[in-house]
Short mmCIF file of C-alpha atoms in Angstrom, two decimals:
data_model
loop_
_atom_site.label_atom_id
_atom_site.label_comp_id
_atom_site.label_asym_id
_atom_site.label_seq_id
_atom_site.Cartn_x
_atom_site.Cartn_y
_atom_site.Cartn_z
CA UNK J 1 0.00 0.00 0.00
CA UNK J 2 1.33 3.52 -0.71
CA UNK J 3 0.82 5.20 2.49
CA UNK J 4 3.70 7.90 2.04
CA UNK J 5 2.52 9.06 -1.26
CA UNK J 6 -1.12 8.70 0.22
CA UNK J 7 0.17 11.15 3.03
CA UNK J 8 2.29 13.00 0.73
CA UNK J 9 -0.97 14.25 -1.87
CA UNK J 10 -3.71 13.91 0.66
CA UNK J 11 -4.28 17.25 1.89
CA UNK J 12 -7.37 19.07 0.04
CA UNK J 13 -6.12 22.07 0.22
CA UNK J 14 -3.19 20.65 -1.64
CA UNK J 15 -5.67 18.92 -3.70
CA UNK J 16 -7.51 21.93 -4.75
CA UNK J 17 -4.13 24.12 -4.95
CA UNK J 18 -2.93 22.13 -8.17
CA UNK J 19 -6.85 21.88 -9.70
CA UNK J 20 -6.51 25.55 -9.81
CA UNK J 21 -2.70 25.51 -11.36
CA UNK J 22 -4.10 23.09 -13.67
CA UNK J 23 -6.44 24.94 -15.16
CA UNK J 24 -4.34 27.92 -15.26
CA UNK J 25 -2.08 25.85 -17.33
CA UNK J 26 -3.93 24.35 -19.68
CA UNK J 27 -6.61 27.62 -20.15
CA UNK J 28 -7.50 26.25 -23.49
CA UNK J 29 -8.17 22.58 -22.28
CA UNK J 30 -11.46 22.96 -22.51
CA UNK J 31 -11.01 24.61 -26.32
CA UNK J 32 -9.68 21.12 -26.77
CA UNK J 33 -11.98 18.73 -25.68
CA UNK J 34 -15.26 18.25 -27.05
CA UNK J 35 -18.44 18.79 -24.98
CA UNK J 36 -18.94 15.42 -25.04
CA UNK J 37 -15.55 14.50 -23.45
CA UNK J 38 -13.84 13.62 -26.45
CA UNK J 39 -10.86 15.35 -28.35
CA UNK J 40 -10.81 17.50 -31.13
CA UNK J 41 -8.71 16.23 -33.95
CA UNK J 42 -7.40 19.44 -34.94
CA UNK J 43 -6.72 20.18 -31.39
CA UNK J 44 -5.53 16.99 -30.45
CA UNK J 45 -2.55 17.57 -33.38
CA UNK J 46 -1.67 20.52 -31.64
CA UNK J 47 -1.10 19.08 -27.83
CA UNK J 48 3.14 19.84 -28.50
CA UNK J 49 2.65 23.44 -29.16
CA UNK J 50 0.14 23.76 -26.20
CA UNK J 51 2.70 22.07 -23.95
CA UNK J 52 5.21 24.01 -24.76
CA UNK J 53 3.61 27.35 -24.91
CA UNK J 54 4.78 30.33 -22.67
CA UNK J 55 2.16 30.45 -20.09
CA UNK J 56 2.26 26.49 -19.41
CA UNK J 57 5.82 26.27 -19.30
CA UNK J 58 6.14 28.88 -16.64
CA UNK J 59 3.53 27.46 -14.37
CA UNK J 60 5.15 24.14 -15.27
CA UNK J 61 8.83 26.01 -13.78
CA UNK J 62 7.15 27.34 -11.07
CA UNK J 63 6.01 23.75 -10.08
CA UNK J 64 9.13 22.28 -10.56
CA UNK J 65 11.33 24.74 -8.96
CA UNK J 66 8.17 24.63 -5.86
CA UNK J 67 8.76 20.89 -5.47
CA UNK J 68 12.51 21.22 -5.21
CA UNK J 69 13.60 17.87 -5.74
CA UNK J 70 16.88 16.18 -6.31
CA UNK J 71 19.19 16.29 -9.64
CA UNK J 72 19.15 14.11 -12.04
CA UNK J 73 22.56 12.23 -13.92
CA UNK J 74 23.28 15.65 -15.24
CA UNK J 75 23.79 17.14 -11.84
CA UNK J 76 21.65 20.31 -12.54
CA UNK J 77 19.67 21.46 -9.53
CA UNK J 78 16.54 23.65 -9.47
CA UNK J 79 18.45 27.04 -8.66
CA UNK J 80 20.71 26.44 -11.89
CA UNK J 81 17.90 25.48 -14.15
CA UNK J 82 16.63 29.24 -14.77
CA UNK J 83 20.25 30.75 -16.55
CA UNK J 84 20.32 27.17 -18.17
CA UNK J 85 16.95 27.77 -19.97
CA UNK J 86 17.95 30.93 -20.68
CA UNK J 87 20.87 30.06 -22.78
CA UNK J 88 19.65 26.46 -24.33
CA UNK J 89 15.95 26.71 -24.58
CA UNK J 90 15.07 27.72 -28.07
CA UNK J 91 17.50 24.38 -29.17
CA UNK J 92 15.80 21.68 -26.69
CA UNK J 93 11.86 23.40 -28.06
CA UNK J 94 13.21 23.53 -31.35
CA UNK J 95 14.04 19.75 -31.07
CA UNK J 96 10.69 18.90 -29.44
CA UNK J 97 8.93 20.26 -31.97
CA UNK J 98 10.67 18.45 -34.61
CA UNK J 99 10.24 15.33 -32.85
CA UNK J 100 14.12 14.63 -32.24
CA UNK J 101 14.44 15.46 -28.66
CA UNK J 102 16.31 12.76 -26.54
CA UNK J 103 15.30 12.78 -22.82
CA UNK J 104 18.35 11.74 -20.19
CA UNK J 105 18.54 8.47 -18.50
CA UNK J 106 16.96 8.47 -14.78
CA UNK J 107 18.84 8.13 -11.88
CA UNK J 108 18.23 4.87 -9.66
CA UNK J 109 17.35 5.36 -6.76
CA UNK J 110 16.25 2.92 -4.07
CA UNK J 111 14.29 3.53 -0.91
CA UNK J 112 13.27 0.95 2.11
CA UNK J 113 9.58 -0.62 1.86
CA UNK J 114 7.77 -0.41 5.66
CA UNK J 115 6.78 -4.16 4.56
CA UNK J 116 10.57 -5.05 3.67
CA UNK J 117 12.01 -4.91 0.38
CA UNK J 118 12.85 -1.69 -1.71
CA UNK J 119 11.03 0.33 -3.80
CA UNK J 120 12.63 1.48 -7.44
CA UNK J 121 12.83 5.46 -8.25
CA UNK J 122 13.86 7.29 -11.31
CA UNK J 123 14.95 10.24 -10.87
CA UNK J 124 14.63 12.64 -14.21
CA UNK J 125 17.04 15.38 -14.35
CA UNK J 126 15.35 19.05 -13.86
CA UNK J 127 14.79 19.87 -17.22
CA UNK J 128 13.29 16.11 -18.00
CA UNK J 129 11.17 17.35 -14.99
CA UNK J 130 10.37 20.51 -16.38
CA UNK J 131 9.12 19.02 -19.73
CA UNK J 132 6.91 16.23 -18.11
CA UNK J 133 5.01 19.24 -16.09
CA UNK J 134 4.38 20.82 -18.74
CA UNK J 135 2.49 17.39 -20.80
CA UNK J 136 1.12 16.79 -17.22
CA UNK J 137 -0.58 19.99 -17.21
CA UNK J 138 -1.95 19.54 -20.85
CA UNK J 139 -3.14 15.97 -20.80
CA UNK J 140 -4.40 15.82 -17.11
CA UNK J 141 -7.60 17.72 -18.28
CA UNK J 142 -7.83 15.28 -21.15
CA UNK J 143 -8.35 12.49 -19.14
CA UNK J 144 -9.38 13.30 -15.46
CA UNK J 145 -12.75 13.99 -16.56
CA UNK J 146 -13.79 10.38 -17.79
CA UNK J 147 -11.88 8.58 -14.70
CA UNK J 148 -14.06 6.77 -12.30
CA UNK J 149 -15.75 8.50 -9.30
CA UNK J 150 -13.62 5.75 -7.35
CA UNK J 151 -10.61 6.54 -8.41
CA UNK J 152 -8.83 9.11 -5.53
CA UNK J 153 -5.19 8.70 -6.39
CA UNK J 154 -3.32 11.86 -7.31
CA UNK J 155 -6.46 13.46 -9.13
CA UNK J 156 -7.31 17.34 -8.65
CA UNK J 157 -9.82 17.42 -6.02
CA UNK J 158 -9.30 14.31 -4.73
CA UNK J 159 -7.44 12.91 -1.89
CA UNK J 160 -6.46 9.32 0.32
CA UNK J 161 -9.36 10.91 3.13
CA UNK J 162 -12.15 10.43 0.33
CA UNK J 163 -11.11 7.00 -0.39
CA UNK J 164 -10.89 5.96 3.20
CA UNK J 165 -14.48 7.68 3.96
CA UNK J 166 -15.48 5.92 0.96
CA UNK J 167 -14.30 2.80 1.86
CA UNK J 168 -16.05 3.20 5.45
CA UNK J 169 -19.56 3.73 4.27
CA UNK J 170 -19.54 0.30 1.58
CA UNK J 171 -19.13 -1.87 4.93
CA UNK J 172 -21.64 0.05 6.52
CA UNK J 173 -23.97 -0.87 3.23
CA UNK J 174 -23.10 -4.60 4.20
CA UNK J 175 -20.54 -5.06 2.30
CA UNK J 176 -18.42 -6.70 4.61
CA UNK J 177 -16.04 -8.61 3.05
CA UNK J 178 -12.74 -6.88 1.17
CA UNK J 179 -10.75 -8.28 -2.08
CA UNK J 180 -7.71 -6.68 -0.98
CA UNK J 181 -5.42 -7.00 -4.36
CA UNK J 182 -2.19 -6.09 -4.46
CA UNK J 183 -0.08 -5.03 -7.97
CA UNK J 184 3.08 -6.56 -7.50
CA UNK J 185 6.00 -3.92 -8.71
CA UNK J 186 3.05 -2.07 -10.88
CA UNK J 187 5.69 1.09 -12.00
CA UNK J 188 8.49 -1.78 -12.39
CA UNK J 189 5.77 -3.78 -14.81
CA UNK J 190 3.90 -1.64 -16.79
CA UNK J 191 3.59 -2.74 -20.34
CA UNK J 192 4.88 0.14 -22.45
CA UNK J 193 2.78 -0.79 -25.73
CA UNK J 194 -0.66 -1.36 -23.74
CA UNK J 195 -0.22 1.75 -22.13
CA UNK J 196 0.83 3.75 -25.15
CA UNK J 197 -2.74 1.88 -26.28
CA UNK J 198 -4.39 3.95 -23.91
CA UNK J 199 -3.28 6.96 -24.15
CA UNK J 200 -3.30 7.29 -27.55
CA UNK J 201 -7.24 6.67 -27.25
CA UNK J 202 -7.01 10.01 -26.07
CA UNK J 203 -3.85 12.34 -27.90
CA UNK J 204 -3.68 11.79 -31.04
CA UNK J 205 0.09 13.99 -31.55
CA UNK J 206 2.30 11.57 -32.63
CA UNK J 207 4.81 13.65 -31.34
CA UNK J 208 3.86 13.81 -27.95
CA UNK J 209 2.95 9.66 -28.12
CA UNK J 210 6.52 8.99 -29.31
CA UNK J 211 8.14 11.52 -26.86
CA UNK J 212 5.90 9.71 -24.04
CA UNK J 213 7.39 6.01 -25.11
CA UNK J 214 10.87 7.62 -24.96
CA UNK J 215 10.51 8.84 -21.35
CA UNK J 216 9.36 5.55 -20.87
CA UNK J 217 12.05 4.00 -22.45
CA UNK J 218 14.92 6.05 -21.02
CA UNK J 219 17.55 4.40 -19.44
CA UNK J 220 17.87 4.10 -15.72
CA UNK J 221 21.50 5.33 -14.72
CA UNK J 222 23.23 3.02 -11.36
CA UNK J 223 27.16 3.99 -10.58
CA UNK J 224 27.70 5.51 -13.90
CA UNK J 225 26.05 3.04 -16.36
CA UNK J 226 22.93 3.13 -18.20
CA UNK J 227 20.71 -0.12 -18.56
CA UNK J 228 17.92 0.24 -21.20
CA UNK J 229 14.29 -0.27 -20.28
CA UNK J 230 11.88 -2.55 -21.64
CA UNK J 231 8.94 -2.25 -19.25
CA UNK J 232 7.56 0.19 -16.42
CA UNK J 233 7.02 3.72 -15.46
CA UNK J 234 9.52 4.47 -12.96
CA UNK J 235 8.34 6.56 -10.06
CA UNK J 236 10.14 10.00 -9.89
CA UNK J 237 8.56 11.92 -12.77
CA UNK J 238 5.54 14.13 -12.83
CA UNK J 239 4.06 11.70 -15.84
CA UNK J 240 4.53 8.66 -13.69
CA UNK J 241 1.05 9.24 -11.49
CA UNK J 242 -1.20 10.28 -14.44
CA UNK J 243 -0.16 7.63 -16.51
CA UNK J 244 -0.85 5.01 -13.61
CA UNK J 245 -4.17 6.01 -13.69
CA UNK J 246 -4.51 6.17 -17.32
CA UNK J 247 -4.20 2.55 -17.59
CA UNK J 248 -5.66 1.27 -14.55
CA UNK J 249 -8.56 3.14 -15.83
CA UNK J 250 -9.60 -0.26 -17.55
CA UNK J 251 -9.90 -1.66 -13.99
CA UNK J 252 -11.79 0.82 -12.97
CA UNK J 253 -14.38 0.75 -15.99
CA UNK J 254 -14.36 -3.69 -15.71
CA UNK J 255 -15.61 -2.86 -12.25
CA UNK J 256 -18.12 -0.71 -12.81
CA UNK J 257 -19.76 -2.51 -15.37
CA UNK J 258 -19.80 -5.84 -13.00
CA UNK J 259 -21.20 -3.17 -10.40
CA UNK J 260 -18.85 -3.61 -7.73
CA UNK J 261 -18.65 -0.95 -5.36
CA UNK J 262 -14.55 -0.06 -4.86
CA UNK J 263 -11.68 2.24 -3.81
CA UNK J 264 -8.59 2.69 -5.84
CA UNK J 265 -5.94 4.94 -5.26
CA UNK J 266 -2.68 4.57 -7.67
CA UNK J 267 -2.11 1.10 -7.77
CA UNK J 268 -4.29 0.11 -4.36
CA UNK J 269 -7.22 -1.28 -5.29
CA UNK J 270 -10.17 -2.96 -2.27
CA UNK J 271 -12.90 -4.06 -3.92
CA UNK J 272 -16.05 -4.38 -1.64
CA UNK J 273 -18.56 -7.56 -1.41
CA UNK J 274 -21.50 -9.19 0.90
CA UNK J 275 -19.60 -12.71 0.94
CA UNK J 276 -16.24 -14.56 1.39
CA UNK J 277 -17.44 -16.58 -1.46
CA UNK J 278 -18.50 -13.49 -3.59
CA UNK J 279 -15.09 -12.33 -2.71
CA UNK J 280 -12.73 -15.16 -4.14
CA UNK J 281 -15.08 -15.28 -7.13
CA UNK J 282 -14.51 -11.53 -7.71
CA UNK J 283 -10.32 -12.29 -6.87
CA UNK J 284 -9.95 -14.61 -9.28
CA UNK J 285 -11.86 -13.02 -12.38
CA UNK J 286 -10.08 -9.76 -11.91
CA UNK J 287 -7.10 -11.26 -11.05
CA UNK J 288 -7.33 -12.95 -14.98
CA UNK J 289 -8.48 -9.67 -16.59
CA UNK J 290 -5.31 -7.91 -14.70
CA UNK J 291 -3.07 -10.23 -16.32
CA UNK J 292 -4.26 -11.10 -19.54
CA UNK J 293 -5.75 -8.06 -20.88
CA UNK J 294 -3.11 -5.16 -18.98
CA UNK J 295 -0.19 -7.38 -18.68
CA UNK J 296 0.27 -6.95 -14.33
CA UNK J 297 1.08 -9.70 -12.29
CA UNK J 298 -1.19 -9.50 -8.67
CA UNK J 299 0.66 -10.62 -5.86
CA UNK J 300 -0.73 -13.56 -4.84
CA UNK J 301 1.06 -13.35 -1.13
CA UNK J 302 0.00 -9.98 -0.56
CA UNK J 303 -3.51 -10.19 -2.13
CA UNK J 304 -6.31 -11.26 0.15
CA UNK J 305 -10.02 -11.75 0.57
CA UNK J 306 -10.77 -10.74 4.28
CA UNK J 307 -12.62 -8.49 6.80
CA UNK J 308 -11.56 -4.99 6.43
CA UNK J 309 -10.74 -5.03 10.31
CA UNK J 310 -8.18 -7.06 9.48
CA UNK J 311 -6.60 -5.03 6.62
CA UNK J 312 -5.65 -1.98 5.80
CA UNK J 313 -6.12 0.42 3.38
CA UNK J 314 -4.04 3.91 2.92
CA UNK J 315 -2.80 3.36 6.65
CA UNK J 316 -6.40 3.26 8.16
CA UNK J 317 -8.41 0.25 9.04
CA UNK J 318 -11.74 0.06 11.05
CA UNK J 319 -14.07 -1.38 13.86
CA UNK J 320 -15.95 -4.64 13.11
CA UNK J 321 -19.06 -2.35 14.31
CA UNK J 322 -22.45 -2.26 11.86
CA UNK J 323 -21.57 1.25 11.61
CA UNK J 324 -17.67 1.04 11.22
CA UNK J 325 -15.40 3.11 12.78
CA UNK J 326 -12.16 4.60 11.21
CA UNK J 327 -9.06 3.40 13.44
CA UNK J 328 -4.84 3.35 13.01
CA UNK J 329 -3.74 0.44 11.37
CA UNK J 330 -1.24 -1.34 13.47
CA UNK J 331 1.26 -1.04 10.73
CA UNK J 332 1.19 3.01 10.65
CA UNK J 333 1.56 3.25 14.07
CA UNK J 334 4.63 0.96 14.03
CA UNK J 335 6.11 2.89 11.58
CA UNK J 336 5.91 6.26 13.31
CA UNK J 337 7.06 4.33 16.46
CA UNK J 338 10.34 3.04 14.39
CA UNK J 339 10.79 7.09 12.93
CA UNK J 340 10.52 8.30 16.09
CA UNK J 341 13.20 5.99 17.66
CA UNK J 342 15.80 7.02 14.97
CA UNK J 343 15.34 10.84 15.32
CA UNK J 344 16.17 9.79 19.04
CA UNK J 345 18.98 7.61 18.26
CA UNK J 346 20.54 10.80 15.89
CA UNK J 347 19.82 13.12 18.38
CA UNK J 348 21.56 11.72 21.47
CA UNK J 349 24.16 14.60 21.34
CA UNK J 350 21.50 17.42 21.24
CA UNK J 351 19.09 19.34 23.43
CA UNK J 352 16.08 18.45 24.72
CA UNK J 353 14.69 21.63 22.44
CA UNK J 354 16.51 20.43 19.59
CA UNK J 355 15.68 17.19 19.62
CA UNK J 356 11.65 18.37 20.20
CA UNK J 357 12.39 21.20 17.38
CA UNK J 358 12.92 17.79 14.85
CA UNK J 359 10.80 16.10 15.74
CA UNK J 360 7.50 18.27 15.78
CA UNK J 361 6.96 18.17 11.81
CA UNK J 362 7.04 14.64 11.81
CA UNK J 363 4.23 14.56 14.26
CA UNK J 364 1.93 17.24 12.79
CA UNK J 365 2.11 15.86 9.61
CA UNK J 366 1.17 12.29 11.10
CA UNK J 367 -1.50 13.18 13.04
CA UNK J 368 -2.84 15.74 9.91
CA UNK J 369 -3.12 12.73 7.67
CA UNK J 370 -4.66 10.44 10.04
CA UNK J 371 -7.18 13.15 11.63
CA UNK J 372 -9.97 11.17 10.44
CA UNK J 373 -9.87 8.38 13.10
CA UNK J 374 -12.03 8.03 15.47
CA UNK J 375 -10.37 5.16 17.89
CA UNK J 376 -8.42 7.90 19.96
CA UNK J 377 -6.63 5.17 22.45
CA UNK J 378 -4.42 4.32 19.97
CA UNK J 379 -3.15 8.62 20.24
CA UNK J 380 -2.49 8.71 23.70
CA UNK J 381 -0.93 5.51 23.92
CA UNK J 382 1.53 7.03 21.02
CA UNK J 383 1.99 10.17 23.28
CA UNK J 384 3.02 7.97 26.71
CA UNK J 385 5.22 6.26 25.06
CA UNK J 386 6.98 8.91 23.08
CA UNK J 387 6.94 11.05 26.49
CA UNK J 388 8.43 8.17 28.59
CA UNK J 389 11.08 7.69 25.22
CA UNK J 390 12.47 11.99 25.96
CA UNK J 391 12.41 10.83 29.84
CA UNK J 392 14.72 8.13 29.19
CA UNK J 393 16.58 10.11 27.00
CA UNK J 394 16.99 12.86 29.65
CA UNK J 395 18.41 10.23 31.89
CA UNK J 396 21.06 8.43 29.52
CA UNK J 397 21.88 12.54 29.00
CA UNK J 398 22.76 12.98 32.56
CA UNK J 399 24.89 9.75 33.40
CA UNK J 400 26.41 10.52 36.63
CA UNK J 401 24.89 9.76 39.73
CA UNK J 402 25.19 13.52 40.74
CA UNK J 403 23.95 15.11 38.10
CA UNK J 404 20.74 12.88 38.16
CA UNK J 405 19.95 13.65 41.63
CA UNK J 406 20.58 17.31 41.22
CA UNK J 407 18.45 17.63 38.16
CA UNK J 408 15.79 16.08 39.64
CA UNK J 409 15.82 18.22 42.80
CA UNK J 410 15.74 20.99 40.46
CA UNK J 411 12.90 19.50 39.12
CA UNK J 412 10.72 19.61 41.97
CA UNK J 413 11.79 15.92 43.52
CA UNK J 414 12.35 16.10 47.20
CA UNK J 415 16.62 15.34 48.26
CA UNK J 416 16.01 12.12 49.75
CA UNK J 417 13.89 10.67 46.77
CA UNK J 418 15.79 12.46 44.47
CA UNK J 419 19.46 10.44 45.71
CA UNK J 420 17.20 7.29 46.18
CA UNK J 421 16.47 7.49 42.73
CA UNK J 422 19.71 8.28 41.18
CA UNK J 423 21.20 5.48 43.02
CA UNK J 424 18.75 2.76 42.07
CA UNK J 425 21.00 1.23 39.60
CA UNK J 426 18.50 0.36 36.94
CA UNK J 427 19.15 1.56 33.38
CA UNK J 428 17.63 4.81 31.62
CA UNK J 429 14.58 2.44 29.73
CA UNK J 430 13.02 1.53 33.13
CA UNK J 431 13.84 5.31 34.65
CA UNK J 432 12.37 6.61 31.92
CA UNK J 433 9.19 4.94 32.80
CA UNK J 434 9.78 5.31 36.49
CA UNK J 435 7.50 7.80 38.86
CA UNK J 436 10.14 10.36 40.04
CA UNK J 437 10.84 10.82 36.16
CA UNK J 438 6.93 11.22 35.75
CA UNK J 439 6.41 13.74 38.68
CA UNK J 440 9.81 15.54 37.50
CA UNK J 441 8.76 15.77 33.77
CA UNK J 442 4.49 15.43 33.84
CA UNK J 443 2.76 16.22 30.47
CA UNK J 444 2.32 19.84 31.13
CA UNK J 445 6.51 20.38 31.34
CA UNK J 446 6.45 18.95 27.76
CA UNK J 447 3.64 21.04 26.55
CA UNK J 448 5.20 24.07 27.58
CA UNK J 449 8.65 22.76 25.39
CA UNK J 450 6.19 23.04 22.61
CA UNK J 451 6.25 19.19 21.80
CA UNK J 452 3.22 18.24 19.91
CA UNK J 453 0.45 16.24 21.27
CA UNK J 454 -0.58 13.88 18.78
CA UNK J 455 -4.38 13.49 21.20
CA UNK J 456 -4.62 17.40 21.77
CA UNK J 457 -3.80 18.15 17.87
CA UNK J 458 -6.61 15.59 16.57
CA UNK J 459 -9.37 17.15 19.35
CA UNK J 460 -8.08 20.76 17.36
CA UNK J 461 -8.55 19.12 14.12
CA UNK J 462 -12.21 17.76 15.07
CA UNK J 463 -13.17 21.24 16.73
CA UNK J 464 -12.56 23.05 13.38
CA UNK J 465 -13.80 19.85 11.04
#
């Protein structure tokens, strides 16, 4: 499941930040599709020229150089792309135009799965960037409109919470059983030719099809050498979500004419159904259209017909309740759990501000994305345990005997306690959870150090919701 980029795109306001730069962008999108939702052929031969027109390609800079973002193999970083463009761009449009433009190889790069494993990245270079913004921006209003209403994943105006509420209220129809299927490597496998299929149901520029299949086809660049590409849409580039969704959009439509009731976002897909039995039947017959007709492999291992208390979707699961509740899954909080203890582990040499100073993002954007559960428990078990982690920290900080007992006295413990405790020989984990560290350092002396409450931040977010 893709939590992080789930987390990453699932803010509305983010959502409806880049509907608006979208149609900004593309101000004649709807001069190019027909009322009916299909394209114009004499605008459809003109989608290069749109792209690369003035107005696109500076909200399409403005994006890129927003997003920041790592070089590519070139080395060229956002705050050097501007004087670049200035000197080369009339050569690299010139060449896009006539069709002879060569994009640069991606740089590999790989990044830990929560689940184990690694996930693959291909990092374009800036200008490769640059250009795939600017088709983005174009083709997005092409296609967006004819997606399925269950379809959340990086769409304008749609986020992970609308999938998850979604999601919530098909159990509460009865549908109680979940096909959970699971795309195994989906941007690794992607089948260049049926996807070039599918999009070209749509653009009819042969020049922006064949300039598509070569940013599909770039090589992917590992200590200095190139290996070509025969399959997949690497994650990295700003083309990489839209065309997900361009050909899972067959899913989508195979499902809605069978009239199942789903959620997809990206490649997560829970399909919802009244029976166990329903729900292998419904496995196995998408599992066969997945395979045969767009080429993906499901993950067998992975893939499961269950309860949706017992799974999770986007980082949430729920109550086994008629009227389901949204909850933490167990996984999500164990990966917060295992962030948190790093940030400790690097930040055994620093203040207790510091180290509260680092990690305060982390926890506001945690608790932000996962504001819409209503099992609290699982919160202010999270903020104990964090609390009692800075206690123990304090402790291994002070080491000597001395210094223990005289922090605590300045803390507020009485002299005799205070030595008692300093003395007891037991190591910083069980002082950490020990009462004079509790009466020393309550929840109020961390609330004044500004540390975030993951329990008091949700009860803001519900006051304002």
């Amino acid at each position: 499941m893709r939590v992080r980029e789930a987390e990453a795109y699932g803010s509305k306001t983010g959502a409806e930040r880049d509907r608006r730069n979208l149609s900004r962008s593309a101000s004649g999108a709807e001069a190019r599709t027909a009322t009916d939702g299909e394209t114009k052929p004499e605008a459809a031969q003109g989608l290069l020229e749109a792209a690369l027109e003035r107005s696109n390609m500076l909200c399409a800079y403005q994006r890129v150089v927003g997003n920041k973002g790592a070089p590519g193999v070139d080395g060229l970083t956002v705050l050097e792309l501007k004087p670049w463009l200035q000197a080369h761009w009339p050569k690299v449009k010139q060449a896009l135009l006539a069709g002879e433009y060569m994009p640069a190889a991606v740089r590999k790069v790989e990044i830990p799965k929560p689940q184990g494993g690694v996930r693959i990245l291909g990092i374009p270079c800036v200008l490769d960037r640059l250009i795939q913004q600017a088709l983005h921006q174009i083709l997005q209003p092409l296609f967006d409109p004819r997606f399925s209403e269950s379809s959340y994943g990086f769409r304008p105006g749609r986020n992970a919470h609308q999938a998850v509420k979604a999601a919530r209220e098909y159990v509460a129809e009865g549908r109680r059983w979940t096909v959970d299927l699971d795309l195994e490597k989906f941007f690794d496998r992607v089948n260049h030719d049926v996807l070039l299929a599918r999009v070209g149901r749509k653009v009819k520029d042969a020049r922006v099809l064949k300039l598509i299949r070569r940013y599909l086809e770039a090589g992917m660049m590992e200590g200095g050498i190139a290996s070509a590409r025969s399959e997949g849409t690497p994650q990295g580039g700003p083309l990489s979500p839209l065309l997900s969704n361009v050909l899972l959009d067959d899913l989508d439509r195979e499902l809605e004419q069978r009239g199942h009731r789903f959620c997809r976002y990206a490649d997560d897909c829970n399909i919802y159904v009244k029976s166990e039995r329903s729900g292998q039947r419904v496995r196995q017959s998408i599992t066969t259209f997945l395979e045969q007709r767009l080429k993906l492999k499901v993950n067998a291992t992975k893939s499961a017909v269950a309860r949706p208390w017992e799974r999770k979707f986007l980082g949430y699961s729920m109550t086994w309740h008629t009227k389901p509740k949204l909850k933490i899954a167990p996984q999500s909080r164990k990966r917060l759990m295992e962030r948190i203890r790093i940030a400790l582990r690097h930040g055994r040499g620093q203040s207790m501000q510091q180290i509260i100073k680092g990690l305060n993002p982390v926890l506001r954007g945690w608790v932000a994305y996962f504001r819409l559960t209503e099992v609290k428990n699982v919160l202010e078990e999270l903020d104990g345990w964090l609390r009692r982690r800075l206690r123990t920290l304090l402790w291994r900080q002070w080491k000597g005997v001395y210094k223990r007992a005289r922090n605590l006295m300045k803390a507020g413990i009485d002299k005799v306690r205070a030595w008692k405790s300093a003395t007891n020989g037991r190591g910083p984990s069980w002082n950490g959870g020990a009462s004079h560290m509790n009466q020393a350092y309550p929840k109020y002396w961390f609330d004044r150090m500004r540390l975030v409450s993951l329990l008091d931040a949700h009860r803001r977010f519900q006051s304002v919701s």
